[in-house]
Tab-separated table of N, CA and C in Angstrom:
chain	number	residue	atom	x	y	z
A	1	MET	N	231.881	117.414	197.041
A	1	MET	CA	233.005	116.534	197.201
A	1	MET	C	232.514	115.207	197.780
A	2	THR	N	233.032	114.132	197.243
A	2	THR	CA	232.666	112.798	197.702
A	2	THR	C	233.793	112.257	198.578
A	3	SER	N	233.419	111.710	199.692
A	3	SER	CA	234.438	111.096	200.540
A	3	SER	C	234.233	109.589	200.550
A	4	VAL	N	235.336	108.888	200.639
A	4	VAL	CA	235.299	107.428	200.664
A	4	VAL	C	235.491	106.979	202.102
A	5	VAL	N	234.585	106.161	202.562
A	5	VAL	CA	234.692	105.619	203.903
A	5	VAL	C	235.221	104.203	203.783
A	6	ARG	N	236.338	103.963	204.416
A	6	ARG	CA	236.926	102.626	204.387
A	6	ARG	C	236.670	101.937	205.709
A	7	GLU	N	236.235	100.699	205.608
A	7	GLU	CA	236.049	99.909	206.818
A	7	GLU	C	237.413	99.440	207.306
A	8	PRO	N	237.553	99.296	208.613
A	8	PRO	CA	238.833	98.792	209.123
A	8	PRO	C	239.118	97.395	208.586
A	9	ALA	N	240.385	97.114	208.384
A	9	ALA	CA	240.782	95.792	207.897
A	9	ALA	C	240.358	94.724	208.901
A	10	VAL	N	239.877	93.610	208.378
A	10	VAL	CA	239.463	92.494	209.224
A	10	VAL	C	240.628	91.525	209.309
A	11	GLU	N	240.978	91.158	210.512
A	11	GLU	CA	242.119	90.281	210.744
A	11	GLU	C	241.696	88.820	210.698
A	12	LEU	N	242.540	87.989	210.112
A	12	LEU	CA	242.310	86.547	210.081
A	12	LEU	C	242.990	85.943	211.306
A	13	SER	N	242.382	86.119	212.469
A	13	SER	CA	242.951	85.640	213.730
A	13	SER	C	242.591	84.175	213.962
A	14	ALA	N	243.308	83.555	214.882
A	14	ALA	CA	243.024	82.168	215.252
A	14	ALA	C	241.592	82.037	215.770
A	15	ASP	N	241.173	82.993	216.564
A	15	ASP	CA	239.818	82.959	217.105
A	15	ASP	C	238.782	83.031	215.993
A	16	ARG	N	239.019	83.892	215.022
A	16	ARG	CA	238.075	84.043	213.907
A	16	ARG	C	238.006	82.767	213.059
A	17	ILE	N	239.150	82.137	212.847
A	17	ILE	CA	239.183	80.881	212.082
A	17	ILE	C	238.424	79.796	212.838
A	18	ALA	N	238.694	79.666	214.150
A	18	ALA	CA	238.018	78.654	214.966
A	18	ALA	C	236.511	78.909	215.003
A	19	GLU	N	236.120	80.158	215.097
A	19	GLU	CA	234.700	80.508	215.111
A	19	GLU	C	234.019	80.085	213.810
A	20	ALA	N	234.660	80.344	212.672
A	20	ALA	CA	234.099	79.963	211.372
A	20	ALA	C	234.040	78.446	211.226
A	21	CYS	N	235.064	77.761	211.702
A	21	CYS	CA	235.093	76.300	211.653
A	21	CYS	C	233.955	75.715	212.484
A	22	ALA	N	233.805	76.201	213.715
A	22	ALA	CA	232.732	75.708	214.595
A	22	ALA	C	231.365	75.955	213.968
A	23	ALA	N	231.179	77.136	213.395
A	23	ALA	CA	229.891	77.475	212.768
A	23	ALA	C	229.584	76.545	211.589
A	24	ALA	N	230.612	76.195	210.824
A	24	ALA	CA	230.403	75.295	209.674
A	24	ALA	C	229.922	73.923	210.146
A	25	TRP	N	230.545	73.388	211.212
A	25	TRP	CA	230.111	72.091	211.745
A	25	TRP	C	228.700	72.180	212.331
A	26	GLN	N	228.399	73.281	213.000
A	26	GLN	CA	227.072	73.438	213.584
A	26	GLN	C	225.989	73.531	212.502
A	27	ARG	N	226.316	74.154	211.371
A	27	ARG	CA	225.355	74.197	210.254
A	27	ARG	C	225.053	72.797	209.730
A	28	LEU	N	225.995	71.868	209.911
A	28	LEU	CA	225.798	70.473	209.498
A	28	LEU	C	225.099	69.650	210.580
A	29	GLY	N	224.736	70.311	211.676
A	29	GLY	CA	224.009	69.635	212.742
A	29	GLY	C	224.884	68.985	213.793
A	30	GLU	N	226.188	69.249	213.762
A	30	GLU	CA	227.107	68.642	214.721
A	30	GLU	C	227.287	69.533	215.943
A	31	SER	N	227.436	68.900	217.078
A	31	SER	CA	227.756	69.595	218.314
A	31	SER	C	229.270	69.744	218.380
A	32	VAL	N	229.750	70.935	218.760
A	32	VAL	CA	231.192	71.181	218.801
A	32	VAL	C	231.600	71.725	220.161
A	33	GLN	N	232.883	71.602	220.444
A	33	GLN	CA	233.469	72.192	221.637
A	33	GLN	C	234.743	72.901	221.208
A	34	ARG	N	234.903	74.153	221.645
A	34	ARG	CA	236.129	74.892	221.345
A	34	ARG	C	237.095	74.759	222.511
A	35	LEU	N	238.353	74.508	222.164
A	35	LEU	CA	239.405	74.358	223.167
A	35	LEU	C	240.560	75.287	222.833
A	36	ARG	N	241.395	75.503	223.827
A	36	ARG	CA	242.653	76.190	223.571
A	36	ARG	C	243.743	75.518	224.395
A	37	LEU	N	244.925	75.512	223.852
A	37	LEU	CA	246.086	74.926	224.514
A	37	LEU	C	247.038	76.055	224.857
A	38	THR	N	247.316	76.198	226.133
A	38	THR	CA	248.309	77.164	226.588
A	38	THR	C	249.341	76.373	227.370
A	39	GLY	N	250.579	76.434	226.927
A	39	GLY	CA	251.607	75.597	227.541
A	39	GLY	C	251.305	74.151	227.205
A	40	ASP	N	251.100	73.309	228.216
A	40	ASP	CA	250.775	71.900	227.999
A	40	ASP	C	249.344	71.572	228.391
A	41	GLN	N	248.519	72.568	228.635
A	41	GLN	CA	247.179	72.341	229.185
A	41	GLN	C	246.076	72.717	228.199
A	42	TRP	N	245.244	71.747	227.825
A	42	TRP	CA	244.053	72.026	227.010
A	42	TRP	C	242.926	72.417	227.949
A	43	SER	N	242.157	73.416	227.587
A	43	SER	CA	241.009	73.813	228.395
A	43	SER	C	239.898	74.308	227.485
A	44	ALA	N	238.660	74.196	227.976
A	44	ALA	CA	237.514	74.695	227.219
A	44	ALA	C	237.569	76.206	227.211
A	45	GLU	N	237.184	76.796	226.077
A	45	GLU	CA	237.158	78.241	225.984
A	45	GLU	C	235.863	78.758	226.582
A	46	ASP	N	235.957	79.842	227.303
A	46	ASP	CA	234.769	80.482	227.856
A	46	ASP	C	233.974	81.113	226.725
A	47	GLU	N	232.704	81.366	226.989
A	47	GLU	CA	231.848	81.966	225.978
A	47	GLU	C	232.085	83.471	225.842
A	48	ASP	N	232.713	84.092	226.830
A	48	ASP	CA	232.965	85.523	226.805
A	48	ASP	C	234.022	85.830	225.745
A	49	PRO	N	233.675	86.586	224.698
A	49	PRO	CA	234.649	86.868	223.635
A	49	PRO	C	235.946	87.484	224.153
A	50	ALA	N	235.891	88.222	225.263
A	50	ALA	CA	237.115	88.813	225.818
A	50	ALA	C	238.074	87.724	226.278
A	51	ASP	N	237.545	86.551	226.643
A	51	ASP	CA	238.385	85.453	227.098
A	51	ASP	C	238.936	84.621	225.951
A	52	LEU	N	238.495	84.913	224.724
A	52	LEU	CA	238.923	84.124	223.578
A	52	LEU	C	240.047	84.789	222.798
A	53	ALA	N	240.572	85.880	223.306
A	53	ALA	CA	241.628	86.602	222.599
A	53	ALA	C	242.826	85.691	222.370
A	54	HIS	N	243.452	85.823	221.223
A	54	HIS	CA	244.588	84.974	220.865
A	54	HIS	C	245.860	85.450	221.560
A	55	ASP	N	246.553	84.531	222.187
A	55	ASP	CA	247.863	84.789	222.750
A	55	ASP	C	248.882	84.082	221.861
A	56	ALA	N	250.090	84.617	221.815
A	56	ALA	CA	251.119	84.036	220.945
A	56	ALA	C	251.368	82.571	221.253
A	57	GLY	N	251.223	82.144	222.530
A	57	GLY	CA	251.499	80.774	222.901
A	57	GLY	C	250.266	79.906	222.981
A	58	THR	N	249.172	80.337	222.388
A	58	THR	CA	247.913	79.613	222.505
A	58	THR	C	247.531	78.982	221.176
A	59	LEU	N	247.135	77.720	221.230
A	59	LEU	CA	246.659	77.002	220.055
A	59	LEU	C	245.167	76.785	220.222
A	60	HIS	N	244.388	77.096	219.207
A	60	HIS	CA	242.935	76.935	219.254
A	60	HIS	C	242.525	75.666	218.515
A	61	ALA	N	241.466	75.024	219.012
A	61	ALA	CA	240.976	73.797	218.382
A	61	ALA	C	239.459	73.751	218.454
A	62	VAL	N	238.866	73.054	217.481
A	62	VAL	CA	237.427	72.789	217.466
A	62	VAL	C	237.276	71.276	217.465
A	63	LEU	N	236.598	70.753	218.489
A	63	LEU	CA	236.330	69.319	218.580
A	63	LEU	C	234.922	69.036	218.091
A	64	VAL	N	234.791	67.953	217.315
A	64	VAL	CA	233.487	67.429	216.919
A	64	VAL	C	233.435	66.030	217.538
A	65	PRO	N	233.018	65.952	218.812
A	65	PRO	CA	233.125	64.691	219.566
A	65	PRO	C	232.428	63.498	218.917
A	66	ALA	N	231.255	63.686	218.354
A	66	ALA	CA	230.508	62.566	217.768
A	66	ALA	C	231.274	61.914	216.608
A	67	LEU	N	232.131	62.686	215.941
A	67	LEU	CA	232.908	62.173	214.814
A	67	LEU	C	234.360	61.877	215.193
A	68	ARG	N	234.709	62.112	216.466
A	68	ARG	CA	236.095	61.993	216.937
A	68	ARG	C	237.027	62.746	216.001
A	69	ARG	N	236.669	63.990	215.769
A	69	ARG	CA	237.416	64.857	214.863
A	69	ARG	C	237.848	66.116	215.606
A	70	VAL	N	239.074	66.557	215.351
A	70	VAL	CA	239.579	67.805	215.912
A	70	VAL	C	240.183	68.628	214.774
A	71	GLU	N	239.871	69.906	214.783
A	71	GLU	CA	240.418	70.829	213.797
A	71	GLU	C	241.252	71.852	214.554
A	72	LEU	N	242.567	71.825	214.340
A	72	LEU	CA	243.475	72.731	215.032
A	72	LEU	C	243.805	73.923	214.145
A	73	VAL	N	243.763	75.097	214.736
A	73	VAL	CA	244.032	76.334	214.010
A	73	VAL	C	245.509	76.684	214.154
A	74	LEU	N	246.189	76.733	213.025
A	74	LEU	CA	247.605	77.098	212.988
A	74	LEU	C	247.695	78.446	212.279
A	75	ASP	N	247.665	79.501	213.052
A	75	ASP	CA	247.602	80.846	212.478
A	75	ASP	C	248.980	81.382	212.113
A	76	GLU	N	249.069	82.686	211.903
A	76	GLU	CA	250.317	83.328	211.498
A	76	GLU	C	251.442	83.154	212.512
A	77	GLN	N	251.100	82.928	213.779
A	77	GLN	CA	252.112	82.841	214.820
A	77	GLN	C	252.453	81.411	215.228
A	78	ALA	N	251.713	80.437	214.754
A	78	ALA	CA	251.919	79.052	215.189
A	78	ALA	C	253.247	78.501	214.663
A	79	PRO	N	254.086	77.990	215.554
A	79	PRO	CA	255.340	77.354	215.121
A	79	PRO	C	255.050	75.908	214.701
A	80	PHE	N	254.983	75.655	213.406
A	80	PHE	CA	254.571	74.336	212.909
A	80	PHE	C	255.399	73.193	213.487
A	81	ALA	N	256.701	73.358	213.573
A	81	ALA	CA	257.547	72.270	214.083
A	81	ALA	C	257.171	71.924	215.519
A	82	ALA	N	256.893	72.921	216.341
A	82	ALA	CA	256.520	72.671	217.738
A	82	ALA	C	255.117	72.086	217.843
A	83	VAL	N	254.218	72.496	216.962
A	83	VAL	CA	252.828	72.037	216.993
A	83	VAL	C	252.712	70.601	216.484
A	84	ARG	N	253.679	70.158	215.721
A	84	ARG	CA	253.665	68.790	215.178
A	84	ARG	C	253.441	67.759	216.288
A	85	HIS	N	254.049	67.967	217.450
A	85	HIS	CA	253.880	67.052	218.583
A	85	HIS	C	252.413	66.992	219.036
A	86	ASP	N	251.765	68.157	219.133
A	86	ASP	CA	250.353	68.192	219.534
A	86	ASP	C	249.473	67.472	218.515
A	87	LEU	N	249.752	67.685	217.242
A	87	LEU	CA	248.987	67.007	216.193
A	87	LEU	C	249.167	65.500	216.286
A	88	SER	N	250.392	65.060	216.519
A	88	SER	CA	250.679	63.625	216.652
A	88	SER	C	249.931	63.011	217.824
A	89	ARG	N	249.852	63.736	218.942
A	89	ARG	CA	249.138	63.213	220.118
A	89	ARG	C	247.658	62.989	219.817
A	90	TRP	N	247.037	63.919	219.106
A	90	TRP	CA	245.626	63.730	218.742
A	90	TRP	C	245.471	62.512	217.831
A	91	LEU	N	246.366	62.380	216.841
A	91	LEU	CA	246.301	61.243	215.916
A	91	LEU	C	246.498	59.923	216.656
A	92	GLU	N	247.454	59.871	217.569
A	92	GLU	CA	247.727	58.652	218.334
A	92	GLU	C	246.568	58.280	219.252
A	93	SER	N	245.746	59.254	219.618
A	93	SER	CA	244.580	59.010	220.471
A	93	SER	C	243.358	58.572	219.665
A	94	GLY	N	243.533	58.413	218.349
A	94	GLY	CA	242.450	57.914	217.517
A	94	GLY	C	241.525	58.970	216.939
A	95	TRP	N	241.913	60.238	217.015
A	95	TRP	CA	241.097	61.314	216.456
A	95	TRP	C	241.479	61.555	215.002
A	96	GLU	N	240.493	61.943	214.181
A	96	GLU	CA	240.780	62.458	212.850
A	96	GLU	C	241.181	63.904	213.044
A	97	VAL	N	242.262	64.326	212.398
A	97	VAL	CA	242.820	65.657	212.638
A	97	VAL	C	242.880	66.460	211.344
A	98	SER	N	242.448	67.710	211.449
A	98	SER	CA	242.644	68.687	210.382
A	98	SER	C	243.444	69.838	210.961
A	99	ALA	N	244.319	70.404	210.158
A	99	ALA	CA	245.075	71.595	210.544
A	99	ALA	C	244.639	72.717	209.607
A	100	LEU	N	244.163	73.810	210.185
A	100	LEU	CA	243.680	74.958	209.428
A	100	LEU	C	244.706	76.074	209.522
A	101	THR	N	245.129	76.594	208.371
A	101	THR	CA	246.149	77.649	208.373
A	101	THR	C	245.889	78.638	207.244
A	102	PRO	N	246.272	79.899	207.437
A	102	PRO	CA	246.111	80.871	206.353
A	102	PRO	C	246.821	80.401	205.084
A	103	LEU	N	246.261	80.764	203.940
A	103	LEU	CA	246.813	80.322	202.659
A	103	LEU	C	248.292	80.615	202.501
A	104	ASP	N	248.749	81.761	202.996
A	104	ASP	CA	250.152	82.105	202.793
A	104	ASP	C	251.110	81.230	203.605
A	105	ARG	N	250.598	80.368	204.476
A	105	ARG	CA	251.442	79.443	205.245
A	105	ARG	C	251.206	77.984	204.851
A	106	LEU	N	250.366	77.760	203.855
A	106	LEU	CA	250.016	76.390	203.485
A	106	LEU	C	251.230	75.602	202.978
A	107	GLY	N	252.088	76.231	202.198
A	107	GLY	CA	253.296	75.552	201.702
A	107	GLY	C	254.208	75.130	202.845
A	108	GLU	N	254.402	76.024	203.804
A	108	GLU	CA	255.214	75.720	204.985
A	108	GLU	C	254.589	74.575	205.789
A	109	ALA	N	253.268	74.571	205.894
A	109	ALA	CA	252.569	73.502	206.615
A	109	ALA	C	252.794	72.163	205.921
A	110	HIS	N	252.717	72.144	204.592
A	110	HIS	CA	252.967	70.904	203.846
A	110	HIS	C	254.358	70.358	204.145
A	111	THR	N	255.340	71.231	204.120
A	111	THR	CA	256.727	70.812	204.345
A	111	THR	C	256.937	70.306	205.768
A	112	THR	N	256.472	71.056	206.750
A	112	THR	CA	256.736	70.731	208.153
A	112	THR	C	255.913	69.558	208.661
A	113	LEU	N	254.698	69.396	208.143
A	113	LEU	CA	253.790	68.371	208.668
A	113	LEU	C	253.734	67.120	207.793
A	114	ARG	N	254.601	67.067	206.793
A	114	ARG	CA	254.648	65.906	205.896
A	114	ARG	C	254.813	64.624	206.701
A	115	GLY	N	254.061	63.587	206.309
A	115	GLY	CA	254.165	62.291	206.979
A	115	GLY	C	253.109	62.069	208.045
A	116	LEU	N	252.440	63.132	208.494
A	116	LEU	CA	251.356	62.958	209.470
A	116	LEU	C	250.064	62.636	208.726
A	117	ALA	N	249.275	61.732	209.290
A	117	ALA	CA	248.021	61.299	208.654
A	117	ALA	C	246.887	62.269	209.001
A	118	LEU	N	247.050	63.503	208.559
A	118	LEU	CA	246.041	64.518	208.825
A	118	LEU	C	245.645	65.208	207.525
A	119	VAL	N	244.710	66.122	207.634
A	119	VAL	CA	244.243	66.904	206.491
A	119	VAL	C	244.616	68.353	206.730
A	120	LEU	N	245.189	68.991	205.719
A	120	LEU	CA	245.485	70.422	205.770
A	120	LEU	C	244.415	71.189	205.012
A	121	GLN	N	244.011	72.313	205.566
A	121	GLN	CA	243.085	73.201	204.866
A	121	GLN	C	243.586	74.622	204.998
A	122	GLY	N	243.682	75.302	203.873
A	122	GLY	CA	244.029	76.712	203.890
A	122	GLY	C	242.779	77.530	204.147
A	123	CYS	N	242.974	78.746	204.632
A	123	CYS	CA	241.837	79.634	204.834
A	123	CYS	C	242.235	81.060	204.495
A	124	TRP	N	241.253	81.863	204.166
A	124	TRP	CA	241.470	83.246	203.803
A	124	TRP	C	240.183	84.015	204.058
A	125	LEU	N	240.270	85.337	204.001
A	125	LEU	CA	239.087	86.179	204.156
A	125	LEU	C	238.610	86.632	202.789
A	126	ARG	N	237.311	86.562	202.602
A	126	ARG	CA	236.689	87.097	201.395
A	126	ARG	C	235.377	87.716	201.837
A	127	ASP	N	235.188	88.984	201.523
A	127	ASP	CA	233.998	89.714	201.957
A	127	ASP	C	233.810	89.587	203.471
A	128	SER	N	234.898	89.699	204.204
A	128	SER	CA	234.926	89.637	205.672
A	128	SER	C	234.478	88.289	206.234
A	129	GLN	N	234.432	87.272	205.397
A	129	GLN	CA	234.067	85.925	205.834
A	129	GLN	C	235.262	84.994	205.662
A	130	VAL	N	235.446	84.074	206.616
A	130	VAL	CA	236.529	83.092	206.505
A	130	VAL	C	236.088	82.019	205.512
A	131	ARG	N	236.942	81.730	204.558
A	131	ARG	CA	236.702	80.683	203.548
A	131	ARG	C	237.770	79.614	203.722
A	132	PHE	N	237.431	78.362	203.375
A	132	PHE	CA	238.357	77.241	203.524
A	132	PHE	C	238.572	76.544	202.190
A	133	THR	N	239.803	76.064	201.955
A	133	THR	CA	240.081	75.249	200.781
A	133	THR	C	239.571	73.837	201.022
A	134	SER	N	239.614	73.026	200.004
A	134	SER	CA	239.368	71.593	200.184
A	134	SER	C	240.556	71.022	200.958
A	135	GLY	N	240.335	69.870	201.569
A	135	GLY	CA	241.414	69.243	202.333
A	135	GLY	C	242.527	68.727	201.461
A	136	GLU	N	243.748	68.792	201.979
A	136	GLU	CA	244.943	68.320	201.279
A	136	GLU	C	245.754	67.443	202.225
A	137	THR	N	246.500	66.513	201.669
A	137	THR	CA	247.391	65.665	202.462
A	137	THR	C	248.787	66.249	202.438
A	138	PRO	N	249.403	66.424	203.626
A	138	PRO	CA	250.770	67.001	203.630
A	138	PRO	C	251.799	66.005	203.101
């Protein structure tokens, strides 16, 4: 008798998306900083993976300081209308902004974030790796 062993499903969490984003910039030779926003306070994320767990009220971001670029992760739980204010603040401060969201929320992101001068990128898992679409304008 043959038995099939199934690997546990891999979740597309905010932390996993931010990790893949940071790794992509680092492969290009850029220095990055990971941040998280809880309430109204941005703070650097600790290196301890236990401290990087996603909370429902937490927004994750990857900064590429040399390029004045920030990539904000808008996962399955992110309220786009509420996050719009945070995105606007980064844009008003002169940063280039990208919003990363799972593919199944990309349409909602286009609708809610329309008019902001940012780039939207969808993401999904393929072979347990996070993949990103090309950038789109909302």
